[in-house]
Short mmCIF file of C-alpha atoms in Angstrom, two decimals:
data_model
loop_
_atom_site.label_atom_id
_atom_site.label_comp_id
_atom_site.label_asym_id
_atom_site.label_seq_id
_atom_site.Cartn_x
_atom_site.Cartn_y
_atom_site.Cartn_z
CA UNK A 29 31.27 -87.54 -20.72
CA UNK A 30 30.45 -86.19 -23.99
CA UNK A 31 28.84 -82.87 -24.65
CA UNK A 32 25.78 -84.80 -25.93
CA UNK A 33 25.84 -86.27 -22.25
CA UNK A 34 25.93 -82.83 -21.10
CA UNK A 35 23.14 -81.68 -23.11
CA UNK A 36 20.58 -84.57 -21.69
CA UNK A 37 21.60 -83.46 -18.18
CA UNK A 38 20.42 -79.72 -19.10
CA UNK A 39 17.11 -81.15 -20.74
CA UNK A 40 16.90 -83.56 -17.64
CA UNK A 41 17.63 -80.25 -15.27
CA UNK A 42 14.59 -78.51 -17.93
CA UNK A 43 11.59 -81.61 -17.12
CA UNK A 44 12.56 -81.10 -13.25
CA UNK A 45 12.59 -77.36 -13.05
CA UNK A 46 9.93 -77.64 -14.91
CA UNK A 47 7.41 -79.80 -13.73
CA UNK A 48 8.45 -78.65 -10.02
CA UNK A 49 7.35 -74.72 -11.37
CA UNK A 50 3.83 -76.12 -12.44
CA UNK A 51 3.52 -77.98 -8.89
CA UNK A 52 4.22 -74.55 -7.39
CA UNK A 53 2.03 -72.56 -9.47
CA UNK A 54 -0.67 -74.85 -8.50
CA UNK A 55 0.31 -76.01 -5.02
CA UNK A 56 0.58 -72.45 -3.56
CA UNK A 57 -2.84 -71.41 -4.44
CA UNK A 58 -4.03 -74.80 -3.68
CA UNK A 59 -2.32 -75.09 0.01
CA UNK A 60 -4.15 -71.47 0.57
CA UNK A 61 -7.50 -72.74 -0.43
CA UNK A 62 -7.05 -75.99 1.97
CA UNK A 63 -5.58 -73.79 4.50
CA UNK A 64 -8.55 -71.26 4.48
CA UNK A 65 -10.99 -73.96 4.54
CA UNK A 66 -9.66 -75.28 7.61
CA UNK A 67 -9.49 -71.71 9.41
CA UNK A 68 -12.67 -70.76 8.72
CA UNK A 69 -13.85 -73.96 9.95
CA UNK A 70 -15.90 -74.82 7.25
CA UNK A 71 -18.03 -77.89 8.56
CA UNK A 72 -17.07 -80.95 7.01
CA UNK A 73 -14.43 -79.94 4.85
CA UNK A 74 -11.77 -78.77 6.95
CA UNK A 75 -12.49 -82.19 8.77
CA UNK A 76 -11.84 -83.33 5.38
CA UNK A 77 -8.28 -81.30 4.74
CA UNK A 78 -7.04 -82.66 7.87
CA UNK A 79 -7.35 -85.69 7.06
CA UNK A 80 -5.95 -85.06 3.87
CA UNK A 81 -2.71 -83.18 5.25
CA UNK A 82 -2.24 -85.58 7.51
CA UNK A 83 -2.28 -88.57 5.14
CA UNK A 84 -0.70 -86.47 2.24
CA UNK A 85 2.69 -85.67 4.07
CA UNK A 86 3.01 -89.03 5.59
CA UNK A 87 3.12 -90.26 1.91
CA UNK A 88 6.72 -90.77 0.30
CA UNK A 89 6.32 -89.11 -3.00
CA UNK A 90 7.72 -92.43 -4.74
CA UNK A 91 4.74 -94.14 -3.59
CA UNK A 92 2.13 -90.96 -4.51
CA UNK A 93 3.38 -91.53 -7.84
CA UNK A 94 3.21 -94.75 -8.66
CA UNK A 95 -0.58 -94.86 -6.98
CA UNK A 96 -1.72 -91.64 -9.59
CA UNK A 97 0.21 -93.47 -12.18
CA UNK A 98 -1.21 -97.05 -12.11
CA UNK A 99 -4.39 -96.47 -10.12
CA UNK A 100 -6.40 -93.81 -11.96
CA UNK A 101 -6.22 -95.79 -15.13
CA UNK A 102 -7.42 -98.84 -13.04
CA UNK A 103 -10.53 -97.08 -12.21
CA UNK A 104 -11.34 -95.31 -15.89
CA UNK A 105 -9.28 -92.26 -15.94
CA UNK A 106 -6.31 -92.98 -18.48
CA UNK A 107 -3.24 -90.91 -17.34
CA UNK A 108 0.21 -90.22 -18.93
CA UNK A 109 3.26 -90.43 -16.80
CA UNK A 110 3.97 -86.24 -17.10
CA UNK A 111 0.52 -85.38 -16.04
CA UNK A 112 0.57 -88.14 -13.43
CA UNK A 113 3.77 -86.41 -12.10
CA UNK A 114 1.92 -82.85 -12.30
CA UNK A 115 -0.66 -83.93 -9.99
CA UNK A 116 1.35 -86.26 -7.56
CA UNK A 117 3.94 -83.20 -6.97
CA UNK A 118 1.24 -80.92 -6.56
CA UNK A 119 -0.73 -83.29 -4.01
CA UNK A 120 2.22 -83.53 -1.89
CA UNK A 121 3.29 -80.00 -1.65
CA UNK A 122 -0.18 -78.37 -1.19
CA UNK A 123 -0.61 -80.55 1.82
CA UNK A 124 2.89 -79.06 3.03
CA UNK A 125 1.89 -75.44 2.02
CA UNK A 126 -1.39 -75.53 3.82
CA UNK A 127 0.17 -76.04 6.98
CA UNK A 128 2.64 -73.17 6.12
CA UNK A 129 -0.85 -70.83 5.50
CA UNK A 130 -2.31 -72.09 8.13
CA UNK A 131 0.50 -71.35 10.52
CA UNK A 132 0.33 -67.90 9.00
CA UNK A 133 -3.60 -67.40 9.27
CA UNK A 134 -3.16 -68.71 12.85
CA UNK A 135 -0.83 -66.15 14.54
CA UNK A 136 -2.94 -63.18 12.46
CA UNK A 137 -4.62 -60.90 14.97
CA UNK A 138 -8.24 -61.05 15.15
CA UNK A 139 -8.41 -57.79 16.28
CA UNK A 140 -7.86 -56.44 13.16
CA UNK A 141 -10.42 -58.55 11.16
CA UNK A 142 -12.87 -57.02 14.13
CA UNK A 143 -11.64 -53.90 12.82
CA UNK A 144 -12.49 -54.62 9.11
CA UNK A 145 -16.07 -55.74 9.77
CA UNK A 146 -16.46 -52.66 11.92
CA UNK A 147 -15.57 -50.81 8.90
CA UNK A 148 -18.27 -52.18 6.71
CA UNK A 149 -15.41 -54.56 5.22
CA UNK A 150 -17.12 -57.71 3.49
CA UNK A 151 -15.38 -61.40 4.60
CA UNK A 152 -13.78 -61.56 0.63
CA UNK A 153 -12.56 -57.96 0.71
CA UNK A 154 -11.02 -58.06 4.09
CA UNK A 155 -8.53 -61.32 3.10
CA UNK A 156 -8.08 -59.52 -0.09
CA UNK A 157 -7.20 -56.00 1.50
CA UNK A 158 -6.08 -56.91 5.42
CA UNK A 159 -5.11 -60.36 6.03
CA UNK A 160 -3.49 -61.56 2.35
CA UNK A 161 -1.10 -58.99 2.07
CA UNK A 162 0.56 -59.41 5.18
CA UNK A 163 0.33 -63.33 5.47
CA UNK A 164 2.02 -63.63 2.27
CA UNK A 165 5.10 -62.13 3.19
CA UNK A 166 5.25 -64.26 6.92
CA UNK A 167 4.94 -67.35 4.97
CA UNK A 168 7.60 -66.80 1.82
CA UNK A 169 10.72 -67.83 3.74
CA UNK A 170 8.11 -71.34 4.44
CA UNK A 171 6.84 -71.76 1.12
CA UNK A 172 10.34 -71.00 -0.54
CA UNK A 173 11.93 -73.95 2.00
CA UNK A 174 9.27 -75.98 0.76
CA UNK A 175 9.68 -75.52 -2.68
CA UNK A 176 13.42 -76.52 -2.28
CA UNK A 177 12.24 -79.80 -0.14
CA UNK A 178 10.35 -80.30 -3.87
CA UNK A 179 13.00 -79.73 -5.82
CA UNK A 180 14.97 -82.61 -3.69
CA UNK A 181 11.86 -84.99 -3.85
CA UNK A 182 11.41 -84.39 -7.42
CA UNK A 183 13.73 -87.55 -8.35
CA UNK A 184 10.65 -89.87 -7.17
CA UNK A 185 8.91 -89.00 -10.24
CA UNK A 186 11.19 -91.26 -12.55
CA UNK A 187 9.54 -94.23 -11.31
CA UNK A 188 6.77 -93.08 -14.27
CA UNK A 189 9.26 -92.95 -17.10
CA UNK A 190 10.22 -88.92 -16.81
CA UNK A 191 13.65 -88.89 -17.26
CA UNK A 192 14.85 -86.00 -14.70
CA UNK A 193 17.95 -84.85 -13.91
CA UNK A 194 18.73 -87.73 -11.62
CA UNK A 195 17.62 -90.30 -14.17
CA UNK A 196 19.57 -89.05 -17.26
CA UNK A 197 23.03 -88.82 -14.91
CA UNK A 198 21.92 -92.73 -14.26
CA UNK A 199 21.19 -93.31 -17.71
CA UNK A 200 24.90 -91.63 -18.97
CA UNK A 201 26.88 -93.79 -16.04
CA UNK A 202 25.04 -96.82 -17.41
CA UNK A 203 26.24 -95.86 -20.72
CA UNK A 204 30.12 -94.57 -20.02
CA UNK A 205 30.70 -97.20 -16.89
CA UNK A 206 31.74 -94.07 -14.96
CA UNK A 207 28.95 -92.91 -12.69
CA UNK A 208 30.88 -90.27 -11.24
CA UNK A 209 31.20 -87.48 -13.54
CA UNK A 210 27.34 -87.28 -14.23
CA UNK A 211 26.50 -88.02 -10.93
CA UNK A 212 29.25 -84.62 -9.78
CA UNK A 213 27.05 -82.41 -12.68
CA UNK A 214 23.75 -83.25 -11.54
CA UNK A 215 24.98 -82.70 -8.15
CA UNK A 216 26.29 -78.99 -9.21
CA UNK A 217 22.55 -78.63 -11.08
CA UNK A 218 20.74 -79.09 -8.50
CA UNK A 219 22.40 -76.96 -6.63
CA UNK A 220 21.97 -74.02 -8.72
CA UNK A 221 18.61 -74.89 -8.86
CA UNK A 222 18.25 -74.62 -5.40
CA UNK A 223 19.89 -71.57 -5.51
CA UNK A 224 17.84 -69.87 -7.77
CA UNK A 225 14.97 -69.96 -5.39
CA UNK A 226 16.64 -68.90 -2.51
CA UNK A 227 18.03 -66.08 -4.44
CA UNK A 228 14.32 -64.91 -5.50
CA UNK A 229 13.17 -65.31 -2.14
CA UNK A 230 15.93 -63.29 -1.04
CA UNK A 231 15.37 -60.07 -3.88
CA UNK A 232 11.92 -60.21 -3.13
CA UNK A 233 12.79 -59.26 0.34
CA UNK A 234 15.15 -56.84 -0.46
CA UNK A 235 12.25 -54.84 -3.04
CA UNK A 236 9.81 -55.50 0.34
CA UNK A 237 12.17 -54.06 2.38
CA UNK A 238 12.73 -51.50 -0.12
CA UNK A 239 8.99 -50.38 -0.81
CA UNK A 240 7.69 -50.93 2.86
CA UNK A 241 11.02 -50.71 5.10
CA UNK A 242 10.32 -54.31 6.18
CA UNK A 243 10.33 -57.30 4.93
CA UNK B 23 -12.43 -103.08 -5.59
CA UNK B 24 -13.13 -105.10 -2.57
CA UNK B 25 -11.98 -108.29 -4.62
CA UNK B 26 -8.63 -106.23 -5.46
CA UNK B 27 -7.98 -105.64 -1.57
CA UNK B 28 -8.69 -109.01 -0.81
CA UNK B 29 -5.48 -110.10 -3.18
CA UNK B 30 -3.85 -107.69 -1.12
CA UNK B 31 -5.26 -109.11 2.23
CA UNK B 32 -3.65 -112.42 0.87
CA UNK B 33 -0.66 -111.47 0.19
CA UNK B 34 -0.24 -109.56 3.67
CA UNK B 35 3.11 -111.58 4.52
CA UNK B 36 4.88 -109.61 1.42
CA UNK B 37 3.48 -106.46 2.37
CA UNK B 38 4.16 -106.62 5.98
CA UNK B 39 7.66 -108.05 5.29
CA UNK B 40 8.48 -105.20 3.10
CA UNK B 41 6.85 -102.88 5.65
CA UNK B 42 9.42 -104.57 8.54
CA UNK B 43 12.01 -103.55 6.46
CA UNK B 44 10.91 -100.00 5.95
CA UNK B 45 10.70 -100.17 9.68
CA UNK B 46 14.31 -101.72 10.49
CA UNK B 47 15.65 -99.62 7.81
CA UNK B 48 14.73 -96.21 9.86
CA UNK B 49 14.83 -97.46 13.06
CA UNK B 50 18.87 -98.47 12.30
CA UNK B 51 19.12 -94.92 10.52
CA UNK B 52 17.92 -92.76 13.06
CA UNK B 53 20.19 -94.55 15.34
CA UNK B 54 23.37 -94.20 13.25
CA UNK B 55 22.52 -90.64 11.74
CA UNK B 56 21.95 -89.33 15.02
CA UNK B 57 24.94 -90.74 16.59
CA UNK B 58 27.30 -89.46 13.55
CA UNK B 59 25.17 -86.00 13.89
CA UNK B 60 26.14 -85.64 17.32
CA UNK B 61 30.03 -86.25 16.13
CA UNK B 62 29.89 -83.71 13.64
CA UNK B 63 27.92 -81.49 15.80
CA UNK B 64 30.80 -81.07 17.47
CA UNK B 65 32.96 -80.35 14.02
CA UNK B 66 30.20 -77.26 13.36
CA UNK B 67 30.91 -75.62 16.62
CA UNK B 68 34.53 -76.22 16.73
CA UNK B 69 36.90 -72.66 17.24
CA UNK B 70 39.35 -74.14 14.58
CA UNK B 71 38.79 -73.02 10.70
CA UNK B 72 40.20 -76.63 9.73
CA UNK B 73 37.72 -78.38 11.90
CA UNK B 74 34.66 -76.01 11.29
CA UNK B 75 35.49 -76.05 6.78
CA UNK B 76 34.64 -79.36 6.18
CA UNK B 77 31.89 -80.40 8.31
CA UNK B 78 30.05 -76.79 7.12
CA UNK B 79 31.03 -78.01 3.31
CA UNK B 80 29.67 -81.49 3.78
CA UNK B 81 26.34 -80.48 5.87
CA UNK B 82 25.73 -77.70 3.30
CA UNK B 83 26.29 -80.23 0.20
CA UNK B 84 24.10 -82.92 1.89
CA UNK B 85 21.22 -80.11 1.80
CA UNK B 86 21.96 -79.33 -1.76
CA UNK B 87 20.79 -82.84 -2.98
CA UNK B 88 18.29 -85.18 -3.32
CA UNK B 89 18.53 -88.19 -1.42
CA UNK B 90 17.80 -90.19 -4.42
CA UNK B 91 20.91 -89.03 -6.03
CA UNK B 92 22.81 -89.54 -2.88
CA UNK B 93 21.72 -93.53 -2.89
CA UNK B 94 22.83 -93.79 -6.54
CA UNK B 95 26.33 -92.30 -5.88
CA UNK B 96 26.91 -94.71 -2.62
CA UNK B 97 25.29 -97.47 -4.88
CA UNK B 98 26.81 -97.08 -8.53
CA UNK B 99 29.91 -94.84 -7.44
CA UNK B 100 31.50 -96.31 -4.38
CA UNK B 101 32.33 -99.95 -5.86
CA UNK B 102 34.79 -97.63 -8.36
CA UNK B 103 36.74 -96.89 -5.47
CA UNK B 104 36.73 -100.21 -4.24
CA UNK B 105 33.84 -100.28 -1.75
CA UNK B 106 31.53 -102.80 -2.93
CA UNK B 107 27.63 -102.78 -0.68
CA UNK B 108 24.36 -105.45 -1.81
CA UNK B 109 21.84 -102.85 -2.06
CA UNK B 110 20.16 -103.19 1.62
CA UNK B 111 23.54 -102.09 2.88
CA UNK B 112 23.94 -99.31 0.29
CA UNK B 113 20.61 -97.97 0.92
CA UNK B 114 21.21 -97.86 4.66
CA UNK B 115 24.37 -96.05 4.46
CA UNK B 116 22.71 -93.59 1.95
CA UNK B 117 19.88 -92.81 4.81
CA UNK B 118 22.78 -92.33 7.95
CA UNK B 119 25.14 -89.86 5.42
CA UNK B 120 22.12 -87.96 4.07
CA UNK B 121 20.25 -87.62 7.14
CA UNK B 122 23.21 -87.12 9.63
CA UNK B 123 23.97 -83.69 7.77
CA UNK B 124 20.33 -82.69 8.45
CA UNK B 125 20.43 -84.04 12.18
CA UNK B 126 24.04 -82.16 12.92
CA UNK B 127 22.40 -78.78 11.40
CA UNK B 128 19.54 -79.44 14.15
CA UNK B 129 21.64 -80.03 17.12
CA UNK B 130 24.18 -77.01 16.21
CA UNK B 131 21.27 -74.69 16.08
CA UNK B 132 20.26 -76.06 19.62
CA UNK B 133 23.40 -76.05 20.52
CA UNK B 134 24.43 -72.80 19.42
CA UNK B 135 21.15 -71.12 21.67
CA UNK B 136 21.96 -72.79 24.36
CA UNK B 137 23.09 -70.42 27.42
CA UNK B 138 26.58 -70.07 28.36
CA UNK B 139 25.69 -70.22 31.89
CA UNK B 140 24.97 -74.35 31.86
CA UNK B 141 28.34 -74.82 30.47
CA UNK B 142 29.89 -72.64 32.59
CA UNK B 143 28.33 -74.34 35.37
CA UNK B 144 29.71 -77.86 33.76
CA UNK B 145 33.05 -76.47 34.09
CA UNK B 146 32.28 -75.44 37.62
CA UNK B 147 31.89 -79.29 38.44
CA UNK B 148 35.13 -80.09 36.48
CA UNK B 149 33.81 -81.75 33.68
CA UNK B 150 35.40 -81.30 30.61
CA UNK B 151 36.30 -82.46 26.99
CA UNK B 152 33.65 -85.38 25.92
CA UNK B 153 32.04 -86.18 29.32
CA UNK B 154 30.61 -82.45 29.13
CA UNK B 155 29.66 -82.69 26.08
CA UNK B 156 28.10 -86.01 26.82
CA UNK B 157 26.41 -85.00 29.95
CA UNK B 158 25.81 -81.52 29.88
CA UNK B 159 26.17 -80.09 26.16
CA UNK B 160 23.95 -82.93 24.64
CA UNK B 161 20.38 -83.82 27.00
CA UNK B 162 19.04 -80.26 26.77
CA UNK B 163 19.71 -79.91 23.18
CA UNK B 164 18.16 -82.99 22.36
CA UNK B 165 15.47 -82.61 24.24
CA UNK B 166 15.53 -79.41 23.11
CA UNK B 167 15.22 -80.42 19.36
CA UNK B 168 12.72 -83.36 20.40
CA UNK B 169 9.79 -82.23 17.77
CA UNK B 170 11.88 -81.01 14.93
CA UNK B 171 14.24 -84.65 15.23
CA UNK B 172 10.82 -86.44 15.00
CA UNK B 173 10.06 -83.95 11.71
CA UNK B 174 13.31 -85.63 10.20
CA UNK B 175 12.74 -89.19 11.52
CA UNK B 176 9.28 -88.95 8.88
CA UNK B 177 11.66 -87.60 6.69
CA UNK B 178 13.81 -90.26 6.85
CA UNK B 179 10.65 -93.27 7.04
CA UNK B 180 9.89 -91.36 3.67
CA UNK B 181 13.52 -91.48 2.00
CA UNK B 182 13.42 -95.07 2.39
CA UNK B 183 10.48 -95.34 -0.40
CA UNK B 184 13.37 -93.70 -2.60
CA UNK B 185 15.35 -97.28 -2.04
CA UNK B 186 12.40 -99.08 -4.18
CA UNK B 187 14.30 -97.61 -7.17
CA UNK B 188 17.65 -99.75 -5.85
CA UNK B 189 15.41 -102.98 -5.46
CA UNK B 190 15.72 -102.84 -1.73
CA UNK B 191 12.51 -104.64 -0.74
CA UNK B 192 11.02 -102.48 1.67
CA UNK B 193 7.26 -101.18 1.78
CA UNK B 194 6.76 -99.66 -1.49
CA UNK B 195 8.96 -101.97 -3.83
CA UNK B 196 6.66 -105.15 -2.40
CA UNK B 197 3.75 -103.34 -3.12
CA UNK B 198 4.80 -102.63 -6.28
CA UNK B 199 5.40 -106.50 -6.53
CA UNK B 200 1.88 -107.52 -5.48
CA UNK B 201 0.67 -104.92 -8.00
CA UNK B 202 2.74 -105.70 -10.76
CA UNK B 203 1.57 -109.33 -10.61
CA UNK B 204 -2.06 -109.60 -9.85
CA UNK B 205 -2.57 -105.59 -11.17
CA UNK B 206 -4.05 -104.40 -8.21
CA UNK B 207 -2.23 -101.17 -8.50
CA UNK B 208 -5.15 -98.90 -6.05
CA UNK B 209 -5.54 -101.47 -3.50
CA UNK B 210 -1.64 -102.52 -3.14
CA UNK B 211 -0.24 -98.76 -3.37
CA UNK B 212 -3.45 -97.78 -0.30
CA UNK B 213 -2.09 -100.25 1.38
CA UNK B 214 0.84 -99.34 1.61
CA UNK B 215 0.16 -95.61 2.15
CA UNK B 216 -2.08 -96.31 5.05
CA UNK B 217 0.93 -98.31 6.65
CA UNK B 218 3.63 -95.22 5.88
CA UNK B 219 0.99 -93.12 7.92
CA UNK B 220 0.36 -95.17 10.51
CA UNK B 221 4.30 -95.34 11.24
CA UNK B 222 4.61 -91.89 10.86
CA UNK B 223 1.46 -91.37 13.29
CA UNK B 224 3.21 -93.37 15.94
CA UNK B 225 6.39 -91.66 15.63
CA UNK B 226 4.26 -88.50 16.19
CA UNK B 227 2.97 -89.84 19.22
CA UNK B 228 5.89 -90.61 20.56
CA UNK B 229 7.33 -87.27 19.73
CA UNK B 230 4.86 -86.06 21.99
CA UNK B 231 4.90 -88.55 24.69
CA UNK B 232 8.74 -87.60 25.10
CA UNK B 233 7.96 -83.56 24.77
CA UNK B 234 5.49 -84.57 27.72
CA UNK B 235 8.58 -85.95 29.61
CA UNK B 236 11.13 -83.30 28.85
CA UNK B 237 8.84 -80.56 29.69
CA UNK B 238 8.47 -82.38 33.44
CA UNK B 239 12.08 -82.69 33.64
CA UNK B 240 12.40 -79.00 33.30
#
């Protein structure tokens, strides 16, 4: 292996941190929303995200992308393969997410949204002030997990064209006839991705733990 | 659209084959992971260092990786050492390896809550050595793991979709086919979705009709 061969594995190790960041930043959020919608037993719609979470994690991500990919465009919406993977990354994980909420909002007391009303507390400012702060921190070792199950499903979205970390070790064993020593280095990137977010998981505990003495 | 799902509907044999494969694929790899997982199971809780190092370094490194990368390496790597697999075999070994590390984690945290006292009383009744592991160390740990196992079984329905990329023609890589020839690309890829949940509903349902059983047993 070269050190250009190197280099495409870092760019490769860039698209999939990358993209897998931007299906975090939106699939958190997003699996909240779904998750609250469902609790608060809004009528059709959390009929709706049921059927949606259920359908959502029994769909390999391989297959999620190549339906965004070549259906949207099919029915009028022209799509390029990095948005495609954006939304097909972030479809699958929200649906995991909102289960992780919902566990979350379903274990929280209800005696202490009683309390809130009691206290004059409007529905928005009570998530905001009582119930958010203290589901977030149940449901970070969850969401973390998740976002390393991501990181390992990630591959799927080469079947678009995005050449990921997994695709440019292909691509340099194709080229060299030795698959091994790319295939070893992606294996060692990935693991230091994976790493990286257990490790923030982890600090964040430790300043929790710090601030509040728990975590 | 209609007209596009009725290229599907004709093509059904494709589809379903490809879905039979998806279906021998993790039927035969939730056999063979789980027996190897139960083998190194046993490696995980061992009392010796040497036994304990390598199945801890091999479990951990499974979890490190994506499966996808795992298939390449048994597909690409292992004929440079001699072992040459057609892709359907490759693929299959791929699932049992990758998903055995995952299974063995499962049972050894079962395994490692379960209370002294039952072995104890195993010993009582002079078994020993692989029969009480066999008859007393694995049942209530498997049961035990019953709803998390049928987590991984999805898991491992869904890793097979990763095998498309190998051309092993299971579910997704026929309805890729079907698309790719008559571009159909919403109805075939549906399709196909709506099959992937309806196995994955089923093993659900059975991970629930056996829960039903184990919690009678106990």
């Amino acid at each position: 292996m070269t050190a250009y061969d190197y280099l495409s594995l870092l760019q490769g190790a860039a698209v999939t941190v990358s993209l897998s960041l931007v299906g975090i930043i939106i699939g958190v959020p997003l699996g909240l929303v779904l998750a609250l919608a469902r609790w608060s037993e809004v009528p059709a719609l959390a009929r709706a995200v049921a059927a949606y979470v259920s359908v959502l994690r029994a769909t390999p991500l391989v297959t999620l992308a190549l339906l965004v990919f070549f259906a949207l465009p099919n029915v009028g919406v022209p799509i390029d393969p990095v948005p495609a993977a954006i939304v097909s990354i972030t479809m699958n994980t929200a649906a995991f997410n909102c289960e992780i909420w919902r566990a979350a909002l379903n274990d929280f007391p209800r005696t202490q949204l009683d309390a809130a009303t009691a206290v004059g507390m409007t529905p928005g400012l009570a998530f905001r002030r009582i119930v958010f702060p203290q589901i977030w921190r149940i449901s970070l070792p969850g969401l973390v997990n998740e976002m390393t199950l991501l990181i390992k499903s990630s591959p799927a979205i080469a079947v678009v064209g995005i050449v990921d970390i997994t695709r440019a070790a292909v691509r340099i064993g194709a080229q060299t006839y030795e698959p091994l020593p790319p295939f070893l280095t992606a294996t060692a990137l990935y693991f230091l991705v994976v790493l990286g977010f257990v490790r923030a998981q982890r600090s964040i505990e430790v300043h929790l733990d710090r601030k509040f003495g728990f975590a | 659209m209609s007209h596009e799902f009725a290229i599907v509907w004709a093509h059904k044999d494709r589809l379903l084959g490809g879905f039979a494969n998806t279906i021998l694929l993790s039927l035969l790899a939730t056999a063979a992971a789980l027996a190897l997982a139960s083998a190194i199971a046993i490696a995980l809780m061992s009392h010796r260092r040497a036994v304990r190092a390598p199945a801890r370094g091999f479990v951990d490194g499974m979890r490190c990786i994506p499966f996808l990368l795992l298939a390449y390496i048994v597909y690409y790597a292992l004929p440079s050492l001699g072992i040459r697999l057609n892709n359907w075999t490759a693929g299959l070994c791929a699932l049992v390896i990758y998903n055995a590390a995952y299974m063995a984690e499962i049972l050894r945290g079962a395994w490692a809550s379960l209370p002294r006292e039952h072995i104890d009383a195993g010993l009582a009744f002079g078994f020993s050595g692989l029969k009480l592991y066999r008859r007393i160390v694995l049942p209530p740990i498997v049961l035990a793991c019953v709803p998390v196992m049928g987590n991984q079984i999805i898991q491992i329905i869904k890793d097979s979709a990763f095998l498309t990329i190998i051309a092993v023609p299971e579910l997704t890589h026929e309805a890729s086919a079907i698309q790719s020839m008559y571009y159909v690309p919403f109805a075939a890829f549906v399709s196909a979705v709506a099959l992937y949940w309806l196995l994955c509903r089923l093993v659900e349902l059975a991970v629930a009709a056996v829960e039903h059983r184990a919690r009678a047993r106990r």
